[in-house]
Coordinates of C-alpha atoms in Angstrom, one line a residue:
M9 CA 0.1 -0.1 -0.3
M10 CA 1.0 3.4 -0.7
S11 CA -0.6 7.0 0.6
C12 CA 0.2 10.4 0.2
G13 CA -0.8 13.0 2.9
I14 CA -2.0 16.0 1.8
R15 CA -1.9 19.0 4.6
K16 CA -5.4 19.7 6.1
S17 CA -6.8 16.3 5.0
M18 CA -6.1 13.8 7.4
S19 CA -2.3 14.1 6.6
Q20 CA -1.1 12.8 10.4
L21 CA -4.0 10.2 10.2
T22 CA -2.4 9.1 7.0
F23 CA 1.4 9.2 8.3
N24 CA 0.6 7.4 11.3
T25 CA -1.5 4.7 9.4
M26 CA 1.2 4.2 7.2
C27 CA 3.8 4.1 10.0
L28 CA 1.9 1.4 11.6
L29 CA 1.8 -0.5 8.5
K30 CA 5.2 -0.3 7.9
N31 CA 6.3 -2.0 11.4
E32 CA 3.4 -3.0 13.6
D33 CA 5.7 -4.5 15.9
N34 CA 8.0 -1.1 16.3
F35 CA 5.0 1.1 16.5
L36 CA 3.0 -0.8 18.9
N37 CA 6.0 -1.7 21.5
G38 CA 6.7 2.4 21.4
N39 CA 3.3 2.9 22.3
H40 CA 2.1 5.3 19.5
S41 CA -1.0 6.2 18.6
L42 CA -2.9 7.0 15.6
N43 CA -3.4 10.7 16.6
E44 CA 0.1 11.9 17.6
T45 CA 0.9 14.9 16.1
W46 CA 4.4 15.4 14.1
L47 CA 6.1 16.5 17.4
S48 CA 6.1 13.0 18.4
T49 CA 8.9 10.9 17.4
R50 CA 8.1 8.0 15.2
P51 CA 10.3 5.0 14.1
C52 CA 9.3 5.7 10.2
K53 CA 9.6 9.1 10.1
D54 CA 13.5 8.9 8.7
T55 CA 13.4 6.0 6.8
P56 CA 14.2 6.7 2.9
E57 CA 12.0 4.0 1.5
F58 CA 9.1 5.0 3.5
R59 CA 9.2 8.7 2.4
T60 CA 10.1 8.0 -1.2
P61 CA 8.7 4.7 -3.0
S62 CA 10.9 3.1 -5.1
L63 CA 10.4 2.7 -9.0
E64 CA 9.6 -0.9 -8.7
F65 CA 7.0 -0.2 -5.7
L66 CA 5.6 2.4 -7.6
T67 CA 5.0 0.2 -11.1
D68 CA 4.0 -3.1 -9.2
P69 CA 0.1 -3.2 -10.6
E70 CA -0.7 -4.5 -7.1
T71 CA 0.7 -1.3 -5.4
V72 CA -2.8 0.1 -3.8
R73 CA -2.6 3.7 -3.3
F74 CA -4.8 6.0 -1.7
A75 CA -5.3 9.7 -0.5
F76 CA -8.1 11.5 1.9
I77 CA -9.2 14.5 -0.1
R78 CA -11.5 17.1 1.3
D79 CA -14.0 19.8 -0.1
P80 CA -11.7 22.7 -1.1
I81 CA -13.4 25.7 0.9
E82 CA -14.2 23.1 3.9
R83 CA -10.1 22.5 4.1
F84 CA -9.5 26.3 3.6
V85 CA -11.8 27.0 6.8
S86 CA -9.8 24.4 8.5
L87 CA -6.2 26.0 7.4
Y88 CA -7.8 29.5 8.3
L89 CA -8.7 28.2 12.1
D90 CA -5.7 26.5 12.8
K91 CA -2.6 28.4 11.2
C92 CA -4.5 32.0 11.4
L93 CA -6.1 31.5 14.7
N94 CA -4.2 29.0 16.7
E95 CA -1.0 29.3 15.7
K96 CA -0.9 33.1 14.6
N97 CA 1.1 31.7 11.4
C98 CA -0.7 33.7 8.7
W99 CA 1.9 36.8 7.7
S100 CA 0.5 39.8 9.4
C101 CA -3.2 38.8 8.5
D102 CA -3.8 38.1 12.1
S103 CA -7.6 37.1 12.0
D104 CA -8.4 39.0 8.8
M105 CA -9.9 36.4 6.6
R106 CA -9.8 38.8 3.5
C107 CA -5.9 39.4 3.7
V108 CA -5.1 35.6 4.1
V109 CA -6.8 35.0 1.0
R110 CA -5.2 37.4 -0.6
E111 CA -1.6 36.3 0.7
I112 CA -2.4 32.8 -0.5
Y113 CA -3.3 33.7 -3.7
S114 CA -0.3 35.8 -4.2
G115 CA 2.1 33.2 -3.1
L116 CA 0.6 30.5 -5.3
K117 CA 0.4 32.3 -8.3
K118 CA 4.1 33.2 -8.2
I119 CA 4.6 29.6 -8.3
Q120 CA 2.1 29.0 -11.0
N121 CA 3.7 31.7 -13.2
H122 CA 7.4 30.7 -12.7
R123 CA 7.6 27.2 -12.6
E124 CA 11.3 27.5 -14.6
W125 CA 12.5 29.0 -10.9
K126 CA 11.8 25.6 -9.3
S127 CA 10.9 28.2 -6.4
I128 CA 10.6 26.4 -2.7
P129 CA 7.1 26.6 -1.3
T130 CA 6.8 28.5 1.8
Y131 CA 4.9 26.9 5.0
M132 CA 1.6 28.3 4.1
D133 CA 2.3 27.8 0.6
L134 CA 2.3 23.9 1.2
H135 CA -0.8 23.8 3.5
A136 CA -3.2 26.2 1.0
A137 CA -1.8 24.4 -2.4
P138 CA -5.0 23.2 -4.3
L139 CA -5.4 19.3 -3.8
S140 CA -4.9 19.2 -7.4
W141 CA -0.9 20.2 -6.9
N142 CA -0.2 17.2 -4.6
C143 CA 0.5 13.9 -4.9
G144 CA 1.4 13.9 -8.6
F145 CA -2.1 13.7 -9.4
N146 CA -1.4 15.3 -12.7
N147 CA 0.4 12.3 -13.8
D148 CA -1.4 9.1 -12.8
L149 CA -5.0 10.7 -10.8
T150 CA -6.9 7.2 -12.2
K151 CA -4.3 5.1 -10.2
W152 CA -5.5 6.8 -6.5
N153 CA -8.3 5.8 -4.6
L154 CA -9.6 9.0 -3.4
L155 CA -11.0 9.0 0.2
I156 CA -13.5 11.9 0.3
M157 CA -13.7 13.3 4.1
G158 CA -16.1 15.8 5.7
A159 CA -16.3 17.7 8.6
D160 CA -18.8 15.7 10.5
A161 CA -18.7 12.0 12.6
E162 CA -20.5 10.2 9.6
E163 CA -18.7 11.8 6.6
R164 CA -15.2 10.9 8.5
K165 CA -16.8 7.2 9.5
S166 CA -17.1 6.4 5.9
S167 CA -14.1 7.6 4.8
I168 CA -12.5 5.4 7.4
L169 CA -14.7 2.4 6.6
Q170 CA -13.7 2.6 2.9
L171 CA -9.7 2.8 3.9
G172 CA -10.6 0.0 5.9
N173 CA -11.9 -2.1 2.9
L174 CA -9.0 -1.3 1.1
M175 CA -6.6 -2.5 3.8
K176 CA -8.7 -5.5 4.1
R177 CA -8.1 -6.3 0.4
Q178 CA -4.4 -5.9 1.0
G179 CA -4.1 -8.7 3.6
V180 CA -4.0 -6.2 6.2
P181 CA -4.9 -8.6 10.1
E182 CA -7.9 -7.6 11.1
E183 CA -6.2 -6.6 14.6
L184 CA -4.5 -3.9 12.9
L185 CA -7.9 -2.8 11.2
D186 CA -10.1 -3.0 14.1
K187 CA -7.2 -0.4 15.8
V188 CA -6.9 2.1 12.9
Q189 CA -11.0 1.9 12.7
K190 CA -11.6 2.1 16.5
D191 CA -8.7 5.1 17.0
T192 CA -9.5 6.9 14.2
M193 CA -13.3 7.6 15.2
E194 CA -12.7 8.1 18.6
G195 CA -9.6 9.9 19.0
E196 CA -8.6 13.4 17.6
T197 CA -5.5 15.1 16.7
I198 CA -4.5 18.7 18.4
H199 CA -5.2 20.2 14.9
S200 CA -8.7 18.9 14.0
T201 CA -10.9 21.9 14.0
H202 CA -14.3 20.4 13.0
K203 CA -15.7 21.0 16.7
S204 CA -13.7 24.3 17.1
T205 CA -16.3 27.1 18.4
N206 CA -14.7 29.6 15.8
R207 CA -15.4 27.6 12.9
L208 CA -19.4 29.0 12.4
E209 CA -18.1 32.6 12.2
A210 CA -15.6 31.5 9.7
E211 CA -17.8 29.6 7.6
R212 CA -20.3 32.5 7.6
Q213 CA -17.9 34.9 6.3
V214 CA -16.6 32.1 3.6
R215 CA -20.3 32.0 2.6
E216 CA -21.3 35.6 2.9
D217 CA -18.2 37.8 2.0
P218 CA -17.9 38.3 -1.9
V219 CA -14.0 39.1 -1.4
V220 CA -13.7 35.8 0.2
R221 CA -15.3 34.0 -2.1
D222 CA -13.8 35.5 -5.3
Y223 CA -10.6 34.7 -4.2
L224 CA -11.3 31.0 -3.0
H225 CA -13.0 30.3 -6.3
K226 CA -9.9 31.6 -7.8
I227 CA -7.7 29.4 -5.9
Y228 CA -10.0 26.2 -5.8
F229 CA -12.4 25.8 -8.4
F230 CA -10.2 23.8 -10.8
D231 CA -9.9 21.5 -8.1
Y232 CA -14.1 21.1 -8.3
L233 CA -13.5 19.8 -11.5
V234 CA -10.8 17.2 -10.9
F235 CA -12.4 15.7 -7.6
P236 CA -15.5 14.5 -7.2
F237 CA -17.2 17.2 -4.8
N238 CA -20.2 19.0 -4.7
R239 CA -20.3 22.4 -6.6
E240 CA -23.8 23.5 -5.3
R241 CA -21.9 25.5 -2.4
L242 CA -20.1 27.7 -5.3
D243 CA -21.5 30.7 -6.8
A244 CA -23.7 30.1 -9.8
K245 CA -21.5 31.1 -12.3
Y246 CA -19.0 28.2 -11.1
Q247 CA -21.7 25.5 -11.2
T248 CA -22.0 25.7 -14.9
D249 CA -19.7 24.9 -17.4
F250 CA -18.8 28.1 -18.6
W251 CA -14.9 27.5 -19.2
K252 CA -16.1 25.3 -22.4
L253 CA -15.6 26.4 -25.7
P254 CA -19.1 26.7 -27.5

């Protein structure tokens, strides 16, 4: 099995699950949890072959790939709550969401317009980049099992059950399946924001602020075309096929 951890789309859970599957004895004997944060020391973290799969592994038809994906606007709300309100890491924007989306757009636009520079993305570029910029999706999207996650418990449960089915098909022992499904449904990582008290206000602004919405459509619209997300939350124009030639 092979996974790709997309920031603000259960990336910590993805990493911890793969670490467990890589060496279950080390993981369990070290009393590691699937809800550990990036600050934790895990046995697989510095193993080169764990981080970078071999060509043989990539070309093996038996390799199963999976990635959690998340509605882009929901993902932005999670990013804003975690990086801007909790970490205070959004430039000098503080809680100004209009400032945040302008900075995100500016940074990503520079990367898009100057690919020949091969510039190193910033911390916020990496967290805000569209889903479609991740995992080499531009080369082999059809090879990936995409697990759509949501903000509520039922949607979360559905994506975890899908992961369990993939693992079962690949021969993962039943006790590990139970651990993954139990831990992920019961636990929360420190970065989890889907129960945050600030979420309602952030979601309101995302729904109602025309400036914020304009930037979010510019940044993430392509994700809604590439992945099977519901476009009903987008402005009317973006729910049509306006970009196609007549």
